[in-house]
Amino acid sequence: MNPTIWPQLFYGHVYACCIGQILGVTLNSVSRMLLVCYPGWRAAKTFDELSYPLVMLIHYPFPFAVGFYIFFGQIPSTFEYIPGIGKVTRVTDVGAVQINSDITAAAAVGGAIISSYCYMRVFLVLRTR
């Protein structure tokens, strides 16, 4: 499997899925905040009525960009058996792992901040109604 594209494809797919999930939860929080806090706004109605292809167009570019960067822009990964732990593990450049982890951590922290703000607004509006 090592001389194939599979190790790098698996690795890029994992990071793209993580960032995609973070982005999806964040967009869902923003959508709920708009619908609860600003139901009369045209933006809230537009956001709620987006077609599936348009949602994909908004949601997919950033995770795909990260996945393509990992797949095409980084040193290829390999799988190796490590006798000390008795398992097969992925071996790659430490700098690449650090960059990928930093991108994912920044996306997670940013998404958490935005989502928490959105839900605080929702709870404040629902409390006053």
mmCIF file of C-alpha atoms in Angstrom:
data_model
loop_
_atom_site.group_PDB
_atom_site.id
_atom_site.type_symbol
_atom_site.label_atom_id
_atom_site.label_comp_id
_atom_site.label_asym_id
_atom_site.label_seq_id
_atom_site.Cartn_x
_atom_site.Cartn_y
_atom_site.Cartn_z
ATOM 1 C CA MET A 1 0.000 0.000 0.000
ATOM 2 C CA ASN A 2 2.928 2.364 0.593
ATOM 3 C CA PRO A 3 3.875 3.009 -3.048
ATOM 4 C CA THR A 4 0.257 4.014 -3.765
ATOM 5 C CA ILE A 5 -1.646 7.235 -3.140
ATOM 6 C CA TRP A 6 -3.813 5.685 -0.404
ATOM 7 C CA PRO A 7 -1.860 6.741 2.727
ATOM 8 C CA GLN A 8 -1.817 10.384 1.675
ATOM 9 C CA LEU A 9 -5.430 10.236 0.495
ATOM 10 C CA PHE A 10 -6.569 8.784 3.836
ATOM 11 C CA TYR A 11 -4.629 11.433 5.735
ATOM 12 C CA GLY A 12 -6.015 14.317 3.672
ATOM 13 C CA HIS A 13 -9.534 12.899 3.936
ATOM 14 C CA VAL A 14 -9.395 12.781 7.748
ATOM 15 C CA TYR A 15 -8.427 16.442 8.016
ATOM 16 C CA ALA A 16 -10.949 17.525 5.381
ATOM 17 C CA CYS A 17 -13.730 15.691 7.241
ATOM 18 C CA CYS A 18 -12.766 17.252 10.587
ATOM 19 C CA ILE A 19 -12.791 20.751 9.156
ATOM 20 C CA GLY A 20 -15.981 20.044 7.209
ATOM 21 C CA GLN A 21 -17.754 18.938 10.388
ATOM 22 C CA ILE A 22 -16.567 22.020 12.266
ATOM 23 C CA LEU A 23 -17.716 24.281 9.448
ATOM 24 C CA GLY A 24 -21.077 22.507 9.214
ATOM 25 C CA VAL A 25 -21.805 22.927 12.912
ATOM 26 C CA THR A 26 -20.781 26.581 12.766
ATOM 27 C CA LEU A 27 -22.986 27.298 9.749
ATOM 28 C CA ASN A 28 -25.888 25.550 11.455
ATOM 29 C CA SER A 29 -25.411 27.752 14.546
ATOM 30 C CA VAL A 30 -25.370 30.910 12.430
ATOM 31 C CA SER A 31 -28.493 29.781 10.582
ATOM 32 C CA ARG A 32 -30.367 29.140 13.836
ATOM 33 C CA MET A 33 -29.293 32.480 15.258
ATOM 34 C CA LEU A 34 -30.504 34.311 12.167
ATOM 35 C CA LEU A 35 -33.852 32.533 12.205
ATOM 36 C CA VAL A 36 -34.481 33.086 15.928
ATOM 37 C CA CYS A 37 -32.955 36.518 16.471
ATOM 38 C CA TYR A 38 -33.694 38.150 13.117
ATOM 39 C CA PRO A 39 -36.635 36.300 11.543
ATOM 40 C CA GLY A 40 -37.664 39.279 9.419
ATOM 41 C CA TRP A 41 -34.278 39.793 7.826
ATOM 42 C CA ARG A 42 -33.996 38.845 4.214
ATOM 43 C CA ALA A 43 -30.626 37.223 4.949
ATOM 44 C CA ALA A 44 -32.254 34.869 7.471
ATOM 45 C CA LYS A 45 -34.891 33.791 4.983
ATOM 46 C CA THR A 46 -32.335 33.421 2.202
ATOM 47 C CA PHE A 47 -30.027 31.354 4.419
ATOM 48 C CA ASP A 48 -32.939 29.083 5.374
ATOM 49 C CA GLU A 49 -34.047 28.566 1.770
ATOM 50 C CA LEU A 50 -30.654 27.769 0.210
ATOM 51 C CA SER A 51 -30.666 24.891 -2.230
ATOM 52 C CA TYR A 52 -28.493 21.857 -1.580
ATOM 53 C CA PRO A 53 -25.996 22.673 -4.377
ATOM 54 C CA LEU A 54 -25.572 26.201 -3.029
ATOM 55 C CA VAL A 55 -24.997 24.883 0.490
ATOM 56 C CA MET A 56 -22.328 22.592 -0.938
ATOM 57 C CA LEU A 57 -20.768 25.539 -2.753
ATOM 58 C CA ILE A 58 -20.530 27.450 0.542
ATOM 59 C CA HIS A 59 -19.513 24.500 2.700
ATOM 60 C CA TYR A 60 -17.009 22.472 0.651
ATOM 61 C CA PRO A 61 -14.270 24.833 -0.625
ATOM 62 C CA PHE A 62 -12.304 25.227 2.622
ATOM 63 C CA PRO A 63 -12.211 21.505 3.547
ATOM 64 C CA PHE A 64 -11.336 20.598 -0.042
ATOM 65 C CA ALA A 65 -8.567 23.208 -0.092
ATOM 66 C CA VAL A 66 -7.051 21.715 3.061
ATOM 67 C CA GLY A 67 -7.391 18.188 1.698
ATOM 68 C CA PHE A 68 -5.785 19.155 -1.628
ATOM 69 C CA TYR A 69 -2.952 20.923 0.192
ATOM 70 C CA ILE A 70 -2.269 17.802 2.242
ATOM 71 C CA PHE A 71 -2.530 15.513 -0.780
ATOM 72 C CA PHE A 72 -0.542 17.560 -3.302
ATOM 73 C CA GLY A 73 1.548 19.983 -1.235
ATOM 74 C CA GLN A 74 3.067 17.847 1.490
ATOM 75 C CA ILE A 75 5.618 15.066 1.596
ATOM 76 C CA PRO A 76 3.840 11.736 1.004
ATOM 77 C CA SER A 77 3.056 9.601 4.041
ATOM 78 C CA THR A 78 3.774 5.914 4.494
ATOM 79 C CA PHE A 79 2.494 3.193 6.791
ATOM 80 C CA GLU A 80 5.060 1.299 8.846
ATOM 81 C CA TYR A 81 4.895 -1.447 11.439
ATOM 82 C CA ILE A 82 6.321 -0.307 14.770
ATOM 83 C CA PRO A 83 7.422 -3.356 16.807
ATOM 84 C CA GLY A 84 7.514 -1.436 20.121
ATOM 85 C CA ILE A 85 3.777 -0.773 20.072
ATOM 86 C CA GLY A 86 2.818 -3.705 17.866
ATOM 87 C CA LYS A 87 0.781 -1.599 15.460
ATOM 88 C CA VAL A 88 0.905 -0.130 11.990
ATOM 89 C CA THR A 89 1.191 3.648 12.080
ATOM 90 C CA ARG A 90 1.435 6.446 9.576
ATOM 91 C CA VAL A 91 4.851 8.043 9.209
ATOM 92 C CA THR A 92 5.242 11.539 7.778
ATOM 93 C CA ASP A 93 7.041 14.843 8.204
ATOM 94 C CA VAL A 94 6.626 16.343 11.701
ATOM 95 C CA GLY A 95 6.275 19.868 10.291
ATOM 96 C CA ALA A 96 3.374 18.781 8.104
ATOM 97 C CA VAL A 97 1.562 17.278 11.078
ATOM 98 C CA GLN A 98 2.092 20.511 13.045
ATOM 99 C CA ILE A 99 0.707 22.681 10.233
ATOM 100 C CA ASN A 100 -2.312 20.418 9.762
ATOM 101 C CA SER A 101 -2.971 20.316 13.507
ATOM 102 C CA ASP A 102 -2.689 24.113 13.760
ATOM 103 C CA ILE A 103 -5.184 24.608 10.914
ATOM 104 C CA THR A 104 -7.642 22.175 12.481
ATOM 105 C CA ALA A 105 -7.225 23.680 15.965
ATOM 106 C CA ALA A 106 -7.780 27.199 14.623
ATOM 107 C CA ALA A 107 -10.898 26.056 12.784
ATOM 108 C CA ALA A 108 -12.207 24.314 15.914
ATOM 109 C CA VAL A 109 -11.557 27.276 18.209
ATOM 110 C CA GLY A 110 -12.998 29.753 15.695
ATOM 111 C CA GLY A 111 -16.054 27.573 15.146
ATOM 112 C CA ALA A 112 -16.573 27.162 18.896
ATOM 113 C CA ILE A 113 -16.370 30.914 19.492
ATOM 114 C CA ILE A 114 -18.793 31.701 16.677
ATOM 115 C CA SER A 115 -21.211 28.934 17.706
ATOM 116 C CA SER A 116 -21.166 29.933 21.379
ATOM 117 C CA TYR A 117 -21.840 33.556 20.436
ATOM 118 C CA CYS A 118 -24.739 32.496 18.220
ATOM 119 C CA TYR A 119 -26.325 30.357 20.924
ATOM 120 C CA MET A 120 -25.847 33.047 23.579
ATOM 121 C CA ARG A 121 -27.754 35.428 21.298
ATOM 122 C CA VAL A 122 -30.470 32.810 20.773
ATOM 123 C CA PHE A 123 -30.873 32.201 24.516
ATOM 124 C CA LEU A 124 -30.969 35.927 25.269
ATOM 125 C CA VAL A 125 -33.651 36.526 22.642
ATOM 126 C CA LEU A 126 -35.734 33.541 23.790
ATOM 127 C CA ARG A 127 -35.468 34.693 27.403
ATOM 128 C CA THR A 128 -36.927 38.093 26.567
ATOM 129 C CA ARG A 129 -39.871 36.702 24.578
#
